[in-house]
Coordinates of C-alpha atoms in Angstrom, one line a residue:
M1 CA -11.3 -10.6 -10.7
V2 CA -13.6 -8.0 -9.3
I3 CA -12.3 -4.4 -9.4
S4 CA -14.0 -1.4 -7.9
I5 CA -13.2 2.0 -9.3
A6 CA -13.7 4.3 -6.3
N7 CA -13.1 7.9 -5.1
Q8 CA -15.5 9.8 -2.8
K9 CA -14.7 13.0 -4.7
G10 CA -16.7 13.7 -7.9
G11 CA -15.2 14.9 -11.1
V12 CA -12.0 12.9 -10.8
G13 CA -12.5 10.7 -13.9
K14 CA -14.0 7.7 -12.1
T15 CA -16.8 7.0 -14.6
T16 CA -14.5 7.9 -17.6
T17 CA -12.2 5.2 -16.2
A18 CA -14.9 2.7 -15.7
V19 CA -16.2 3.1 -19.2
N20 CA -12.9 3.2 -21.1
L21 CA -11.0 0.7 -19.0
S22 CA -13.6 -2.0 -19.2
A23 CA -13.9 -1.4 -23.0
S24 CA -10.1 -1.6 -23.4
I25 CA -10.0 -4.9 -21.4
A26 CA -12.8 -6.3 -23.5
V27 CA -11.1 -5.5 -26.8
A28 CA -8.2 -7.7 -25.5
E29 CA -10.9 -10.5 -25.7
K30 CA -11.3 -10.8 -21.9
K31 CA -14.9 -11.5 -20.9
T32 CA -15.8 -8.4 -19.0
L33 CA -18.8 -7.1 -17.0
L34 CA -19.2 -3.5 -15.9
I35 CA -21.6 -2.7 -13.1
D36 CA -23.0 0.9 -12.7
M37 CA -23.4 1.5 -9.0
D38 CA -24.0 5.2 -9.3
S39 CA -27.5 6.6 -9.3
Q40 CA -26.4 9.3 -11.7
C41 CA -26.3 6.5 -14.4
N42 CA -23.4 8.2 -16.2
T43 CA -21.6 4.9 -16.9
S44 CA -24.8 3.4 -18.4
S45 CA -25.4 6.5 -20.6
G46 CA -21.7 6.2 -21.7
F47 CA -22.8 3.1 -23.5
G48 CA -26.0 4.7 -24.9
I49 CA -28.3 3.1 -22.3
S50 CA -31.1 5.3 -21.1
Y51 CA -32.7 4.5 -17.7
N52 CA -36.1 5.5 -19.1
N53 CA -36.2 2.3 -21.2
L54 CA -34.9 -0.2 -18.6
H55 CA -37.0 -3.0 -17.2
G56 CA -34.3 -4.2 -14.8
H57 CA -31.2 -2.6 -13.3
I58 CA -28.8 -2.9 -10.3
Y59 CA -31.4 -1.4 -7.9
H60 CA -33.7 -4.4 -8.5
V61 CA -30.8 -6.7 -7.8
L62 CA -29.7 -5.1 -4.5
I63 CA -33.2 -5.1 -3.1
G64 CA -33.8 -8.8 -4.2
E65 CA -36.4 -8.3 -6.9
K66 CA -34.3 -9.7 -9.7
K67 CA -31.2 -11.9 -10.2
I68 CA -28.2 -10.2 -11.7
D69 CA -28.3 -12.3 -14.8
E70 CA -31.8 -10.9 -15.5
V71 CA -30.5 -7.4 -15.8
I72 CA -27.2 -7.9 -17.7
R73 CA -27.2 -6.2 -21.1
K74 CA -24.9 -6.5 -24.1
T75 CA -22.9 -3.6 -25.3
D76 CA -21.6 -2.8 -28.8
I77 CA -18.2 -4.2 -27.8
P78 CA -17.9 -8.0 -28.0
F79 CA -16.8 -9.5 -24.7
L80 CA -18.3 -6.5 -22.7
D81 CA -21.6 -6.7 -20.9
I82 CA -23.1 -4.1 -18.5
V83 CA -25.4 -4.0 -15.5
P84 CA -27.1 -0.6 -15.8
S85 CA -28.1 1.8 -13.0
H86 CA -31.2 3.9 -12.4
P87 CA -32.0 7.0 -10.3
D88 CA -34.0 4.7 -7.9
L89 CA -30.7 3.5 -6.7
I90 CA -30.4 6.6 -4.5
G91 CA -33.0 5.0 -2.2
A92 CA -31.3 1.6 -2.0
E93 CA -29.1 2.7 0.9
I94 CA -32.2 3.4 3.0
E95 CA -34.0 0.2 1.9
L96 CA -30.9 -1.9 2.8
L97 CA -30.6 -0.5 6.3
D98 CA -32.9 -3.2 7.8
V99 CA -31.5 -6.0 5.7
E100 CA -29.3 -8.6 7.4
E101 CA -25.6 -8.4 6.2
R102 CA -26.5 -5.4 4.1
E103 CA -22.9 -4.7 3.4
F104 CA -22.7 -8.0 1.4
A105 CA -25.8 -7.5 -0.8
L106 CA -23.7 -7.0 -4.0
K107 CA -21.2 -9.8 -3.1
K108 CA -24.1 -12.3 -2.8
A109 CA -25.5 -11.1 -6.1
L110 CA -22.2 -11.7 -7.9
E111 CA -21.8 -15.3 -6.7
G112 CA -21.0 -17.5 -9.7
L113 CA -20.3 -14.6 -12.1
Q114 CA -16.5 -15.0 -11.8
D115 CA -16.9 -18.3 -13.5
I116 CA -18.3 -16.4 -16.5
Y117 CA -16.4 -13.2 -16.5
Q118 CA -12.6 -12.8 -16.2
Y119 CA -13.0 -9.1 -15.2
I120 CA -15.9 -7.5 -13.3
F121 CA -15.5 -3.7 -12.9
I122 CA -17.7 -1.7 -10.5
D123 CA -18.2 2.0 -10.9
C124 CA -18.8 3.3 -7.4
P125 CA -20.8 6.4 -6.5
P126 CA -18.9 9.5 -5.4
S127 CA -19.4 8.9 -1.7
L128 CA -18.3 6.5 1.1
G129 CA -21.8 5.3 1.8
L130 CA -23.4 1.9 1.8
L131 CA -23.3 1.4 -2.0
T132 CA -19.5 2.0 -2.0
I133 CA -19.0 -0.2 1.0
N134 CA -21.0 -3.0 -0.8
S135 CA -18.8 -2.5 -3.9
L136 CA -15.5 -2.7 -1.9
A137 CA -16.8 -5.7 0.2
A138 CA -17.5 -7.5 -3.1
S139 CA -14.1 -6.7 -4.7
D140 CA -10.7 -8.3 -4.9
H141 CA -9.1 -4.9 -5.9
V142 CA -9.8 -1.2 -6.0
I143 CA -8.5 1.3 -8.5
I144 CA -8.4 4.9 -7.3
P145 CA -8.6 7.6 -9.9
L146 CA -6.8 10.8 -8.7
Q147 CA -7.2 14.1 -10.5
C148 CA -4.0 16.1 -10.9
E149 CA -5.2 19.0 -8.6
Y150 CA -4.2 20.6 -5.3
F151 CA -6.6 18.9 -2.9
A152 CA -6.4 15.4 -4.5
L153 CA -4.0 13.9 -1.9
E154 CA -6.2 15.0 1.0
G155 CA -9.1 13.0 -0.4
L156 CA -6.8 10.1 -1.1
A157 CA -5.8 9.8 2.5
L158 CA -9.5 9.5 3.6
L159 CA -10.3 6.9 1.0
L160 CA -7.2 4.8 1.9
R161 CA -8.4 4.9 5.6
T162 CA -11.8 3.7 4.5
I163 CA -10.3 0.9 2.4
S164 CA -8.2 -0.1 5.4
I165 CA -11.3 -0.3 7.7
I166 CA -13.2 -2.4 5.1
K167 CA -10.2 -4.7 4.7
K168 CA -10.1 -5.2 8.5
K169 CA -13.8 -5.6 9.1
L170 CA -15.5 -6.8 5.9
N171 CA -13.1 -8.0 3.2
P172 CA -9.5 -9.1 4.3
D173 CA -8.7 -9.9 0.6
L174 CA -9.2 -6.3 -0.6
E175 CA -6.1 -4.7 -2.1
V176 CA -5.4 -1.5 -4.0
L177 CA -4.6 -2.4 -7.5
G178 CA -3.3 1.0 -8.3
I179 CA -3.7 4.8 -8.1
L180 CA -4.5 6.3 -11.5
L181 CA -3.6 9.9 -12.2
T182 CA -6.2 11.5 -14.4
M183 CA -6.7 14.8 -16.2
F184 CA -3.0 15.3 -16.5
D185 CA -2.2 18.5 -18.3
R186 CA 1.4 18.9 -19.6
R187 CA 1.0 22.7 -19.8
N188 CA 0.2 22.9 -16.0
N189 CA 3.1 22.7 -13.5
L190 CA 0.6 21.5 -10.8
S191 CA 0.0 18.3 -12.8
F192 CA 3.7 17.5 -12.6
R193 CA 3.9 18.4 -8.9
V194 CA 1.0 16.0 -8.1
W195 CA 2.6 13.3 -10.3
E196 CA 5.9 13.7 -8.4
E197 CA 4.2 13.6 -5.0
V198 CA 2.1 10.5 -5.8
N199 CA 5.1 8.7 -7.2
K200 CA 7.2 9.6 -4.2
C201 CA 4.6 8.5 -1.6
F202 CA 3.1 5.6 -3.6
S203 CA 5.8 4.4 -5.9
D204 CA 4.7 0.8 -5.6
T205 CA 1.0 1.6 -6.1
A206 CA 0.8 4.3 -8.7
F207 CA 0.1 3.1 -12.3
K208 CA 2.8 4.0 -14.8
T209 CA 0.0 5.0 -17.2
V210 CA -1.3 8.6 -16.8
I211 CA -4.6 9.7 -18.3
P212 CA -4.3 13.1 -20.0
R213 CA -6.9 15.8 -20.4
N214 CA -8.4 15.0 -23.8
V215 CA -11.3 16.4 -25.8
K216 CA -12.3 13.0 -27.2
L217 CA -12.6 11.5 -23.7
S218 CA -15.0 14.4 -22.8
E219 CA -17.0 14.1 -26.1
S220 CA -17.5 10.4 -26.4
P221 CA -20.1 10.0 -23.6
S222 CA -22.5 12.3 -25.4
H223 CA -22.3 9.9 -28.3
G224 CA -23.0 6.9 -26.1
K225 CA -19.6 5.4 -26.9
P226 CA -16.3 4.7 -25.1
A227 CA -13.4 6.6 -26.6
I228 CA -12.1 3.5 -28.5
L229 CA -15.3 3.4 -30.5
Y230 CA -15.5 7.2 -30.9
D231 CA -11.9 7.9 -31.9
I232 CA -9.4 5.1 -31.2
S233 CA -6.5 7.2 -32.4
S234 CA -7.1 9.9 -29.7
R235 CA -4.7 10.3 -26.9
G236 CA -7.4 9.4 -24.4
A237 CA -8.3 6.1 -26.0
E238 CA -4.6 5.2 -26.4
S239 CA -4.0 5.9 -22.7
Y240 CA -6.7 3.6 -21.6
L241 CA -5.5 0.9 -23.9
R242 CA -2.1 1.3 -22.2
L243 CA -3.7 1.1 -18.8
A244 CA -5.5 -2.1 -19.8
S245 CA -2.2 -3.6 -20.9
E246 CA -0.6 -2.6 -17.6
I247 CA -3.4 -4.3 -15.7
L248 CA -3.3 -7.5 -17.8
A249 CA 0.5 -7.7 -17.3
K250 CA -0.1 -7.4 -13.5
R251 CA -2.4 -10.4 -13.5
N252 CA 0.1 -12.4 -15.6

């Protein structure tokens, strides 16, 4: 199963979700691959991987210089591997413009990997450009992290339209696996209003699990670890473990 984690807005918990959800699925002993498709490389650094020391990354794969199995790296979590990113990825959209079937570069690169990995997660860049289109065209499902804030639903409508277009033109099998509310603050009435609105409009799509604002989730990337390795008893780590259980239950 290939799952993109996408939202064109930055700062919504997309990378936090990519890092912590993939780690939580892996500790359930599901063979998992995480692909960092963002040139900011935050997902890679969330596992302690510096782009300065890389000899191969997703940019090389997209432009055809390397096979994806040449750039896969192990993480400190058994069952979890990662394809790191690099700032050079920012130029990939331009380099792919003249490539035939450029929207399917990632899909072609992933051929055969679903025989090895039970779950492949893709952390998309915070935009609706060619890299995100590649990710969605290669995916079976998409998870949409949604910050509990006033303008969140406006951005959600735009993303859902984009997903609908990609489903119609590039990937008829693409489905929304769920909308994930992030940065939920119980002290803030706005968080509850956004939660109510999402569950009213998307009752069949919204995950039951809600990700809280949590200091440990914010601190763990600076230590190059997902929250379950940094502090497994934290509310943030526990929420992603619940989300993983919810997703595993959906598949079963």
